[in-house]
mmCIF file of C-alpha atoms and ligand atoms in Angstrom:
data_model
loop_
_atom_site.group_PDB
_atom_site.id
_atom_site.type_symbol
_atom_site.label_atom_id
_atom_site.label_comp_id
_atom_site.label_asym_id
_atom_site.label_seq_id
_atom_site.Cartn_x
_atom_site.Cartn_y
_atom_site.Cartn_z
ATOM 1 C CA MET A 7 120.302 64.319 128.275
ATOM 2 C CA ALA A 8 122.817 61.375 129.617
ATOM 3 C CA ASN A 9 122.122 58.641 127.778
ATOM 4 C CA THR A 10 120.709 60.353 124.459
ATOM 5 C CA PRO A 11 122.713 60.773 121.273
ATOM 6 C CA VAL A 12 123.891 63.564 120.595
ATOM 7 C CA LYS A 13 122.360 65.199 117.585
ATOM 8 C CA VAL A 14 124.319 66.520 115.244
ATOM 9 C CA GLY A 15 124.490 68.163 112.076
ATOM 10 C CA ILE A 16 127.551 67.442 109.385
ATOM 11 C CA ILE A 17 129.016 69.772 106.463
ATOM 12 C CA GLY A 18 130.276 68.350 103.464
ATOM 13 C CA LEU A 19 129.417 65.153 102.583
ATOM 14 C CA GLY A 20 131.956 63.391 100.584
ATOM 15 C CA ARG A 21 134.127 60.310 101.357
ATOM 16 C CA SER A 22 134.602 61.737 104.826
ATOM 17 C CA GLY A 23 131.129 63.571 105.607
ATOM 18 C CA TRP A 24 129.694 61.067 104.168
ATOM 19 C CA GLY A 25 131.719 57.660 103.472
ATOM 20 C CA ILE A 26 133.566 58.445 107.062
ATOM 21 C CA HIS A 27 131.439 60.036 109.669
ATOM 22 C CA ALA A 28 127.626 59.320 108.502
ATOM 23 C CA ALA A 29 129.005 55.917 108.245
ATOM 24 C CA MET A 30 130.124 55.367 111.234
ATOM 25 C CA ILE A 31 127.477 57.515 113.078
ATOM 26 C CA ARG A 32 124.860 55.152 111.497
ATOM 27 C CA THR A 33 126.074 52.791 113.335
ATOM 28 C CA ILE A 34 126.191 53.732 116.308
ATOM 29 C CA PRO A 35 122.322 55.547 117.042
ATOM 30 C CA ASP A 36 122.407 54.956 120.928
ATOM 31 C CA MET A 37 124.967 57.600 120.886
ATOM 32 C CA PHE A 38 125.389 59.988 117.748
ATOM 33 C CA GLN A 39 121.816 60.849 114.847
ATOM 34 C CA VAL A 40 121.967 63.193 112.487
ATOM 35 C CA VAL A 41 119.363 65.002 112.094
ATOM 36 C CA ALA A 42 120.349 68.407 109.466
ATOM 37 C CA VAL A 43 122.697 67.666 106.194
ATOM 38 C CA HIS A 44 124.308 70.602 104.198
ATOM 39 C CA ASP A 45 126.590 70.196 100.764
ATOM 40 C CA ARG A 46 127.139 72.788 98.339
ATOM 41 C CA LEU A 47 126.039 69.937 95.960
ATOM 42 C CA ALA A 48 122.473 70.355 96.123
ATOM 43 C CA GLU A 49 121.572 66.577 94.489
ATOM 44 C CA ARG A 50 124.605 65.435 97.646
ATOM 45 C CA MET A 51 122.492 66.583 100.056
ATOM 46 C CA GLU A 52 118.691 65.843 99.373
ATOM 47 C CA GLN A 53 120.173 62.194 98.477
ATOM 48 C CA THR A 54 121.889 61.609 101.584
ATOM 49 C CA ALA A 55 119.140 63.888 103.497
ATOM 50 C CA LYS A 56 116.848 60.426 102.451
ATOM 51 C CA ASP A 57 118.945 58.043 102.821
ATOM 52 C CA LEU A 58 120.011 59.503 106.769
ATOM 53 C CA SER A 59 116.451 60.879 106.945
ATOM 54 C CA CYS A 60 117.405 63.554 108.383
ATOM 55 C CA ARG A 61 116.742 67.495 107.029
ATOM 56 C CA THR A 62 118.501 69.561 105.007
ATOM 57 C CA ALA A 63 120.290 73.065 105.779
ATOM 58 C CA ALA A 64 120.219 75.606 102.703
ATOM 59 C CA SER A 65 123.976 77.284 103.608
ATOM 60 C CA VAL A 66 126.100 76.733 106.286
ATOM 61 C CA GLU A 67 124.591 79.725 108.684
ATOM 62 C CA SER A 68 121.576 77.648 108.740
ATOM 63 C CA LEU A 69 123.260 74.282 109.898
ATOM 64 C CA ILE A 70 124.445 76.186 112.808
ATOM 65 C CA GLY A 71 121.459 77.585 113.838
ATOM 66 C CA ASP A 72 120.021 75.074 113.575
ATOM 67 C CA PRO A 73 118.177 74.225 116.968
ATOM 68 C CA GLU A 74 118.321 70.770 117.183
ATOM 69 C CA VAL A 75 121.745 70.297 116.326
ATOM 70 C CA GLU A 76 124.377 70.119 119.505
ATOM 71 C CA LEU A 77 127.780 68.559 117.843
ATOM 72 C CA VAL A 78 128.572 70.381 114.234
ATOM 73 C CA VAL A 79 131.182 67.569 111.841
ATOM 74 C CA VAL A 80 132.874 70.007 109.741
ATOM 75 C CA ALA A 81 133.984 67.870 106.711
ATOM 76 C CA SER A 82 134.188 71.093 104.015
ATOM 77 C CA TYR A 83 137.634 71.643 102.021
ATOM 78 C CA ASN A 84 140.992 72.075 103.626
ATOM 79 C CA HIS A 85 140.519 75.854 103.884
ATOM 80 C CA PHE A 86 137.027 76.289 105.558
ATOM 81 C CA HIS A 87 137.748 74.338 108.434
ATOM 82 C CA ALA A 88 138.644 76.727 111.080
ATOM 83 C CA ASP A 89 135.729 78.990 109.719
ATOM 84 C CA HIS A 90 134.048 76.699 109.627
ATOM 85 C CA ALA A 91 134.643 75.487 113.175
ATOM 86 C CA CYS A 92 134.608 78.799 114.606
ATOM 87 C CA ALA A 93 131.503 79.691 113.446
ATOM 88 C CA ALA A 94 129.500 76.723 114.862
ATOM 89 C CA LEU A 95 131.193 77.266 118.155
ATOM 90 C CA ALA A 96 129.826 80.396 118.802
ATOM 91 C CA ALA A 97 126.283 79.844 117.921
ATOM 92 C CA GLY A 98 126.793 77.448 120.636
ATOM 93 C CA LYS A 99 127.572 73.891 118.785
ATOM 94 C CA HIS A 100 130.299 71.595 119.831
ATOM 95 C CA VAL A 101 132.574 71.032 117.344
ATOM 96 C CA LEU A 102 133.861 67.768 116.019
ATOM 97 C CA CYS A 103 136.834 69.230 112.393
ATOM 98 C CA ASP A 104 138.413 66.990 110.144
ATOM 99 C CA LYS A 105 141.695 67.064 110.026
ATOM 100 C CA PRO A 106 143.684 69.342 109.140
ATOM 101 C CA PHE A 107 142.223 71.051 112.091
ATOM 102 C CA GLY A 108 143.456 74.203 111.004
ATOM 103 C CA LEU A 109 145.927 75.119 108.153
ATOM 104 C CA THR A 110 148.211 77.732 111.034
ATOM 105 C CA VAL A 111 148.278 78.090 114.952
ATOM 106 C CA ALA A 112 146.594 80.941 114.434
ATOM 107 C CA ASP A 113 143.662 78.582 113.352
ATOM 108 C CA VAL A 114 144.096 76.333 115.920
ATOM 109 C CA ASP A 115 144.018 78.965 118.662
ATOM 110 C CA ARG A 116 140.833 80.589 117.529
ATOM 111 C CA MET A 117 138.778 77.477 117.237
ATOM 112 C CA ILE A 118 140.036 77.565 121.271
ATOM 113 C CA ALA A 119 139.220 80.243 122.269
ATOM 114 C CA GLN A 120 136.431 79.711 120.533
ATOM 115 C CA ALA A 121 135.592 76.947 122.511
ATOM 116 C CA GLU A 122 136.637 78.366 125.148
ATOM 117 C CA LYS A 123 134.330 81.105 125.208
ATOM 118 C CA SER A 124 131.486 79.915 124.092
ATOM 119 C CA GLY A 125 131.825 76.828 127.115
ATOM 120 C CA ARG A 126 131.780 74.182 123.910
ATOM 121 C CA ILE A 127 133.941 71.295 122.893
ATOM 122 C CA VAL A 128 136.347 71.812 119.809
ATOM 123 C CA ALA A 129 137.178 68.072 118.669
ATOM 124 C CA PRO A 130 139.899 67.273 116.670
ATOM 125 C CA PHE A 131 139.246 64.369 114.008
ATOM 126 C CA GLN A 132 142.586 63.086 114.627
ATOM 127 C CA GLN A 133 141.342 59.354 114.151
ATOM 128 C CA ARG A 134 144.996 57.626 113.495
ATOM 129 C CA ARG A 135 146.200 57.908 117.021
ATOM 130 C CA TYR A 136 144.133 54.873 117.935
ATOM 131 C CA GLU A 137 145.967 52.825 115.288
ATOM 132 C CA GLU A 138 147.150 49.862 116.403
ATOM 133 C CA ASP A 139 150.320 49.903 114.907
ATOM 134 C CA PHE A 140 151.602 53.173 115.851
ATOM 135 C CA LEU A 141 149.763 52.205 119.264
ATOM 136 C CA LYS A 142 152.367 48.811 119.121
ATOM 137 C CA VAL A 143 155.118 51.037 117.907
ATOM 138 C CA LYS A 144 155.352 52.948 120.562
ATOM 139 C CA GLU A 145 154.637 50.899 122.914
ATOM 140 C CA VAL A 146 158.204 48.743 122.429
ATOM 141 C CA ILE A 147 160.075 52.432 121.911
ATOM 142 C CA ASP A 148 158.857 53.069 125.492
ATOM 143 C CA SER A 149 159.477 49.956 126.668
ATOM 144 C CA GLY A 150 163.971 50.578 126.430
ATOM 145 C CA ILE A 151 163.619 47.299 124.840
ATOM 146 C CA LEU A 152 165.314 48.463 122.057
ATOM 147 C CA GLY A 153 167.852 51.190 123.570
ATOM 148 C CA ASP A 154 168.157 54.585 123.123
ATOM 149 C CA ILE A 155 166.033 55.312 119.379
ATOM 150 C CA VAL A 156 168.513 57.061 117.406
ATOM 151 C CA HIS A 157 166.399 56.380 114.104
ATOM 152 C CA ILE A 158 162.729 56.099 113.134
ATOM 153 C CA ARG A 159 161.176 56.216 109.359
ATOM 154 C CA THR A 160 157.842 56.670 108.687
ATOM 155 C CA CYS A 161 156.480 55.407 104.226
ATOM 156 C CA TRP A 162 153.252 56.632 103.219
ATOM 157 C CA GLN A 163 153.987 55.876 99.577
ATOM 158 C CA GLY A 164 152.297 54.945 96.729
ATOM 159 C CA PHE A 165 152.401 55.243 92.421
ATOM 160 C CA LYS A 166 149.351 56.945 91.320
ATOM 161 C CA ARG A 167 147.800 59.787 89.557
ATOM 162 C CA ARG A 168 145.125 62.717 91.241
ATOM 163 C CA TRP A 169 143.292 65.397 89.878
ATOM 164 C CA ASP A 170 140.713 66.271 92.344
ATOM 165 C CA TRP A 171 140.862 69.487 94.801
ATOM 166 C CA GLN A 172 143.133 67.854 97.413
ATOM 167 C CA THR A 173 145.749 68.391 94.770
ATOM 168 C CA SER A 174 146.051 72.259 95.002
ATOM 169 C CA ARG A 175 146.879 74.733 96.797
ATOM 170 C CA THR A 176 143.602 76.596 95.622
ATOM 171 C CA TYR A 177 142.129 75.077 98.448
ATOM 172 C CA ALA A 178 145.021 74.266 100.177
ATOM 173 C CA GLY A 179 145.309 70.454 98.766
ATOM 174 C CA GLY A 180 149.302 68.249 98.431
ATOM 175 C CA ALA A 181 150.584 65.926 100.331
ATOM 176 C CA LEU A 182 151.293 68.565 103.690
ATOM 177 C CA ASN A 183 147.535 69.136 103.815
ATOM 178 C CA ASN A 184 145.598 65.804 102.948
ATOM 179 C CA ASN A 185 147.204 63.197 104.199
ATOM 180 C CA GLY A 186 150.629 64.819 106.556
ATOM 181 C CA PRO A 187 148.307 65.387 109.817
ATOM 182 C CA HIS A 188 148.294 62.103 110.236
ATOM 183 C CA PRO A 189 152.336 60.334 109.205
ATOM 184 C CA LEU A 190 153.425 63.670 111.296
ATOM 185 C CA ASP A 191 150.268 63.662 114.522
ATOM 186 C CA HIS A 192 152.268 60.165 114.687
ATOM 187 C CA ALA A 193 155.688 61.533 114.208
ATOM 188 C CA VAL A 194 155.966 64.267 116.386
ATOM 189 C CA ALA A 195 154.251 62.109 118.851
ATOM 190 C CA LEU A 196 157.681 59.993 118.974
ATOM 191 C CA PHE A 197 159.704 62.723 118.568
ATOM 192 C CA GLY A 198 158.696 63.301 122.294
ATOM 193 C CA GLU A 199 158.630 65.966 124.639
ATOM 194 C CA GLY A 200 160.620 69.202 123.273
ATOM 195 C CA GLU A 201 160.432 71.391 119.727
ATOM 196 C CA PRO A 202 162.353 69.433 116.537
ATOM 197 C CA SER A 203 164.380 71.426 114.397
ATOM 198 C CA VAL A 204 163.205 70.560 110.664
ATOM 199 C CA TRP A 205 164.508 69.565 107.382
ATOM 200 C CA ALA A 206 162.319 69.310 104.594
ATOM 201 C CA GLN A 207 161.585 69.425 100.688
ATOM 202 C CA ALA A 208 158.420 69.421 98.766
ATOM 203 C CA THR A 209 157.907 69.016 94.767
ATOM 204 C CA ARG A 210 154.831 67.948 92.707
ATOM 205 C CA HIS A 211 155.568 65.073 89.823
ATOM 206 C CA LEU A 212 151.762 63.960 88.776
ATOM 207 C CA CYS A 213 149.238 64.972 90.471
ATOM 208 C CA SER A 214 147.075 67.156 88.356
ATOM 209 C CA GLY A 215 147.184 70.645 90.689
ATOM 210 C CA ASP A 216 149.622 72.783 91.779
ATOM 211 C CA ALA A 217 150.439 71.215 95.270
ATOM 212 C CA GLU A 218 152.964 69.086 96.135
ATOM 213 C CA ASP A 219 152.501 65.285 95.898
ATOM 214 C CA HIS A 220 155.937 64.353 97.327
ATOM 215 C CA LEU A 221 156.985 65.226 100.034
ATOM 216 C CA LYS A 222 159.677 64.592 102.854
ATOM 217 C CA VAL A 223 159.655 65.684 106.607
ATOM 218 C CA ILE A 224 163.383 65.202 109.093
ATOM 219 C CA LEU A 225 162.774 66.154 112.233
ATOM 220 C CA HIS A 226 165.971 66.219 114.302
ATOM 221 C CA GLY A 227 166.737 67.913 117.853
ATOM 222 C CA ALA A 228 169.745 66.708 120.004
ATOM 223 C CA GLY A 229 168.524 64.239 122.493
ATOM 224 C CA HIS A 230 165.760 63.092 120.003
ATOM 225 C CA PRO A 231 165.276 60.385 117.627
ATOM 226 C CA THR A 232 165.817 61.184 113.912
ATOM 227 C CA VAL A 233 162.670 60.967 112.598
ATOM 228 C CA GLU A 234 162.212 60.326 108.930
ATOM 229 C CA ILE A 235 158.658 61.026 107.132
ATOM 230 C CA GLU A 236 158.239 60.138 103.293
ATOM 231 C CA LEU A 237 154.873 60.745 101.619
ATOM 232 C CA THR A 238 154.580 59.927 97.983
ATOM 233 C CA ASP A 239 153.046 59.562 95.244
ATOM 234 C CA VAL A 240 155.755 58.600 93.161
ATOM 235 C CA TRP A 241 157.184 55.946 94.918
ATOM 236 C CA ALA A 242 156.242 51.896 92.493
ATOM 237 C CA TYR A 243 158.240 49.749 95.265
ATOM 238 C CA SER A 244 156.580 50.521 98.513
ATOM 239 C CA GLN A 245 158.611 49.722 101.441
ATOM 240 C CA ASP A 246 157.906 49.090 105.555
ATOM 241 C CA ARG A 247 155.336 51.657 106.879
ATOM 242 C CA TRP A 248 158.183 52.141 110.368
ATOM 243 C CA ILE A 249 161.362 50.670 110.705
ATOM 244 C CA VAL A 250 163.026 51.947 114.044
ATOM 245 C CA ALA A 251 166.796 51.907 115.030
ATOM 246 C CA GLY A 252 167.706 51.329 118.520
ATOM 247 C CA THR A 253 171.050 50.659 120.736
ATOM 248 C CA ARG A 254 169.678 47.286 121.424
ATOM 249 C CA GLY A 255 168.225 46.868 117.884
ATOM 250 C CA GLY A 256 165.602 47.487 116.166
ATOM 251 C CA LEU A 257 161.651 47.376 114.822
ATOM 252 C CA LYS A 258 159.854 47.009 110.975
ATOM 253 C CA GLY A 259 156.424 46.665 109.514
ATOM 254 C CA ASN A 260 153.339 47.352 108.781
ATOM 255 C CA PRO A 261 149.922 47.609 109.630
ATOM 256 C CA ASN A 262 149.009 44.294 109.648
ATOM 257 C CA SER A 263 152.486 42.853 110.523
ATOM 258 C CA LEU A 264 155.357 44.389 113.105
ATOM 259 C CA GLU A 265 158.865 43.000 114.272
ATOM 260 C CA TRP A 266 161.352 43.638 116.683
ATOM 261 C CA LYS A 267 164.665 41.764 117.831
ATOM 262 C CA TRP A 268 167.421 42.983 120.405
ATOM 263 C CA VAL A 269 170.346 42.155 121.982
ATOM 264 C CA ASP A 270 171.577 42.625 126.008
ATOM 265 C CA TRP A 271 174.502 43.803 125.680
ATOM 266 C CA GLU A 272 174.862 43.128 129.523
ATOM 267 C CA THR A 273 175.901 39.567 128.724
ATOM 268 C CA MET A 274 178.352 40.470 126.483
ATOM 269 C CA PRO A 275 182.022 40.669 126.455
ATOM 270 C CA PRO A 276 183.021 43.906 127.565
ATOM 271 C CA ARG A 277 185.039 46.041 123.625
ATOM 272 C CA PRO A 278 187.405 48.398 125.479
ATOM 273 C CA LEU A 279 189.421 50.068 122.878
ATOM 274 C CA CYS A 280 192.421 48.762 121.095
ATOM 275 C CA MET A 281 194.363 50.909 119.254
ATOM 276 C CA GLU A 282 196.343 48.395 117.158
ATOM 277 C CA SER A 283 195.702 46.892 114.039
ATOM 278 C CA THR A 284 194.056 43.229 114.638
ATOM 279 C CA PRO A 285 196.585 40.665 114.680
ATOM 280 C CA ASP A 286 194.925 38.093 111.819
ATOM 281 C CA ARG A 287 193.857 41.644 109.765
ATOM 282 C CA SER A 288 189.762 40.924 109.920
ATOM 283 C CA TYR A 289 187.170 43.603 110.952
ATOM 284 C CA ASN A 290 185.880 43.542 114.157
ATOM 285 C CA GLY A 291 183.298 40.852 114.786
ATOM 286 C CA GLU A 292 181.442 39.211 117.534
ATOM 287 C CA LYS A 293 177.888 36.764 117.018
ATOM 288 C CA LEU A 294 175.370 38.080 118.467
ATOM 289 C CA GLU A 295 172.688 36.063 119.773
ATOM 290 C CA TRP A 296 169.436 38.536 118.803
ATOM 291 C CA HIS A 297 165.634 38.326 120.771
ATOM 292 C CA THR A 298 163.212 38.102 118.590
ATOM 293 C CA ALA A 299 159.042 39.305 118.940
ATOM 294 C CA SER A 300 155.926 40.164 116.177
ATOM 295 C CA TRP A 301 152.882 41.291 116.170
ATOM 296 C CA GLN A 302 149.734 41.051 114.802
ATOM 297 C CA PRO A 303 146.713 43.133 114.945
ATOM 298 C CA ALA A 304 144.001 42.174 117.187
ATOM 299 C CA GLY A 305 141.308 43.533 115.280
ATOM 300 C CA LYS A 306 140.679 44.078 111.336
ATOM 301 C CA ASP A 307 142.615 47.867 111.063
ATOM 302 C CA THR A 308 144.715 46.886 108.716
ATOM 303 C CA ALA A 309 144.027 49.120 106.029
ATOM 304 C CA SER A 310 145.928 51.991 106.015
ATOM 305 C CA GLY A 311 148.188 54.553 104.927
ATOM 306 C CA ALA A 312 148.361 57.496 101.927
ATOM 307 C CA GLY A 313 144.744 56.604 99.786
ATOM 308 C CA ALA A 314 143.605 54.021 102.202
ATOM 309 C CA ALA A 315 139.786 54.542 104.510
ATOM 310 C CA PRO A 316 140.831 54.669 107.698
ATOM 311 C CA PRO A 317 140.545 51.557 110.252
ATOM 312 C CA PRO A 318 136.807 51.740 111.629
ATOM 313 C CA GLY A 319 138.256 50.800 114.780
ATOM 314 C CA ALA A 320 139.754 53.874 115.115
ATOM 315 C CA VAL A 321 137.286 55.578 114.087
ATOM 316 C CA LEU A 322 134.322 54.108 116.821
ATOM 317 C CA LEU A 323 136.949 54.926 119.239
ATOM 318 C CA PHE A 324 137.164 58.368 118.690
ATOM 319 C CA TYR A 325 133.691 58.542 118.532
ATOM 320 C CA ARG A 326 133.543 56.415 121.609
ATOM 321 C CA GLY A 327 135.801 59.472 123.587
ATOM 322 C CA LEU A 328 134.331 62.605 122.590
ATOM 323 C CA PHE A 329 130.612 60.911 123.886
ATOM 324 C CA ALA A 330 131.979 60.273 127.047
ATOM 325 C CA ALA A 331 133.369 64.222 126.528
ATOM 326 C CA LEU A 332 130.095 65.332 125.338
ATOM 327 C CA ARG A 333 128.140 63.237 127.508
ATOM 328 C CA ASP A 334 129.527 62.465 130.797
ATOM 329 C CA GLY A 335 131.814 65.123 131.468
ATOM 330 C CA LYS A 336 134.569 62.943 130.617
ATOM 331 C CA PRO A 337 138.747 64.645 128.770
ATOM 332 C CA LEU A 338 138.928 64.400 125.855
ATOM 333 C CA HIS A 339 141.810 61.795 124.864
ATOM 334 C CA ILE A 340 142.744 64.127 121.789
ATOM 335 C CA THR A 341 143.018 67.120 122.428
ATOM 336 C CA PRO A 342 142.641 70.342 120.621
ATOM 337 C CA GLN A 343 146.366 71.081 122.600
ATOM 338 C CA SER A 344 147.726 68.298 121.558
ATOM 339 C CA VAL A 345 147.876 69.383 117.686
ATOM 340 C CA ARG A 346 148.384 72.293 118.227
ATOM 341 C CA GLN A 347 151.664 70.811 118.802
ATOM 342 C CA ARG A 348 151.685 69.052 115.325
ATOM 343 C CA VAL A 349 150.786 72.346 113.259
ATOM 344 C CA ALA A 350 153.000 74.498 114.423
ATOM 345 C CA VAL A 351 155.711 71.854 113.117
ATOM 346 C CA MET A 352 153.408 71.866 110.283
ATOM 347 C CA GLU A 353 154.633 75.476 110.413
ATOM 348 C CA LYS A 354 157.726 74.348 110.609
ATOM 349 C CA ILE A 355 157.667 72.238 107.197
ATOM 350 C CA ARG A 356 155.685 75.449 105.003
ATOM 351 C CA ALA A 357 158.591 77.398 105.958
ATOM 352 C CA ALA A 358 161.927 75.108 105.143
ATOM 353 C CA ALA A 359 160.166 73.682 101.904
ATOM 354 C CA GLY A 360 158.870 76.785 100.018
ATOM 355 C CA ILE A 361 154.941 75.809 100.805
ATOM 356 C CA PRO A 362 152.026 78.540 101.048
ATOM 357 C CA VAL A 363 149.415 77.927 103.745
ATOM 358 C CA LYS A 364 147.351 78.645 100.108
ATOM 359 C CA LEU A 365 146.589 80.239 97.298
HETATM 360 N N1 NAD B 22 140.480 62.369 109.014
HETATM 361 C C1 NAD B 22 140.384 61.205 107.429
HETATM 362 O O1 NAD B 22 140.881 60.128 108.248
HETATM 363 C C2 NAD B 22 140.134 61.983 106.248
HETATM 364 C C3 NAD B 22 139.650 61.218 105.887
HETATM 365 C C4 NAD B 22 139.244 62.062 104.404
HETATM 366 C C5 NAD B 22 139.190 63.321 104.307
HETATM 367 N N2 NAD B 22 139.538 64.102 105.075
HETATM 368 C C6 NAD B 22 139.704 65.472 105.570
HETATM 369 O O2 NAD B 22 137.746 65.569 104.719
HETATM 370 C C7 NAD B 22 137.652 66.925 104.540
HETATM 371 C C8 NAD B 22 136.543 66.409 103.027
HETATM 372 O O3 NAD B 22 137.512 65.791 102.455
HETATM 373 P P1 NAD B 22 136.277 64.643 101.286
HETATM 374 O O4 NAD B 22 137.708 63.455 101.024
HETATM 375 O O5 NAD B 22 134.858 63.698 102.381
HETATM 376 O O6 NAD B 22 136.705 65.470 99.672
HETATM 377 P P2 NAD B 22 134.753 64.884 99.153
HETATM 378 O O7 NAD B 22 135.237 66.082 97.758
HETATM 379 O O8 NAD B 22 135.505 64.091 98.327
HETATM 380 O O9 NAD B 22 133.971 65.715 99.635
HETATM 381 C C9 NAD B 22 133.485 66.777 100.822
HETATM 382 C C10 NAD B 22 132.986 67.808 100.230
HETATM 383 O O10 NAD B 22 132.378 68.870 101.190
HETATM 384 C C11 NAD B 22 131.395 69.805 100.448
HETATM 385 N N3 NAD B 22 132.441 71.072 101.085
HETATM 386 C C12 NAD B 22 133.373 71.823 100.795
HETATM 387 N N4 NAD B 22 133.367 72.787 101.089
HETATM 388 C C13 NAD B 22 132.389 73.346 101.019
HETATM 389 C C14 NAD B 22 131.532 73.953 102.406
HETATM 390 N N5 NAD B 22 132.515 75.581 101.857
HETATM 391 N N6 NAD B 22 129.857 74.413 102.093
HETATM 392 C C15 NAD B 22 129.364 73.827 102.226
HETATM 393 N N7 NAD B 22 129.810 71.998 101.257
HETATM 394 C C16 NAD B 22 131.070 72.508 101.309
HETATM 395 C C17 NAD B 22 131.574 69.464 98.976
HETATM 396 O O11 NAD B 22 130.813 69.914 97.867
HETATM 397 C C18 NAD B 22 132.041 67.883 99.351
HETATM 398 O O12 NAD B 22 130.907 67.295 99.189
HETATM 399 C C19 NAD B 22 138.778 66.720 104.012
HETATM 400 O O13 NAD B 22 139.257 68.246 105.177
HETATM 401 C C20 NAD B 22 139.964 65.553 103.958
HETATM 402 O O14 NAD B 22 141.574 66.252 104.856
HETATM 403 C C21 NAD B 22 140.004 63.214 106.629
#
């Protein structure tokens, strides 16, 4: 068993179920193998089963009841995730649940409770936690070289119209539930331990549904950096993905290139407060000696952001970690409990911005 591939059933065969999960699983046959698929679109399901040489399941119930399936990948519409995950766990399957990992903390709690009751793993597909640029930004911040971090901004911007179900509140679409779980997951990690207070505003402009396509969130709290998230489809001129402001310097950049600079205040003269007017009427000023550094990703994980396909390197790392958990009993890298924290912040954002969970 230890070295055999994990037998997988996939619910939902769209951009994610087919384009991310099946596409990745095909490249790692020693670890995972799709044995059954289900989609409410019969033609899509038949074609996928042919392409993957696997069975079709006539319903969600029949997929999760398939005795050969060990792991169910839930890649259905957003509002089905928690129900599908809980049903699969109750049937004794492990679950990989795509984002959003439930819409509410109550959703997350019932998935965790069912996983514990069934003695199975529920793994939130929060694969962008492996993104190289995010990890580098965190590393630079944690190194202390930028001093105390005052402000962090992460921007997921574009200018486009969208008219699919992800723009409708009926299926729990909208910027917050759709792409939101990714930058918010990064933001919560960078905010640090503790519960952020939340300011949020959500509006709809270009999409055809009734959900927000422009979302601004600010996480704040004493002793923490202010963390600003800009997630919008009405931004014709894009800004850097990352801006970090610290008391010794700052960082800026994008998934394919980051740069940062800092000063050593210790090497400079002290500046005690002087209450007199400057003798030459000048403003205070001094020459700063900047130290600089930069980073480029080693791999090809540069495609990123709203609408971009998730980097395959991050997906592979996720699947490797899941395999180690399923076959070698290693702890999950990305735990449901860690994602619960982010879902709690999403609930605060909904309350602050007046976003219903779903209609
Ligand atoms: N982690 C990521 O980076 C990432 C990227 C894209 C999508 N997603 C997530 O994946 C999920 C699917 O999104 P998508 O972009 O693939 O959508 P999609 O519209 O391309 O595909 C969804 C598929 O699921 C099927 N489906 C939905 N509900 C079903 C149900 N109850 N029973 C059977 N089939 C069902 C649909 O028929 C469709 O084929 C969403 O929750 C989305 O948030 C995650």
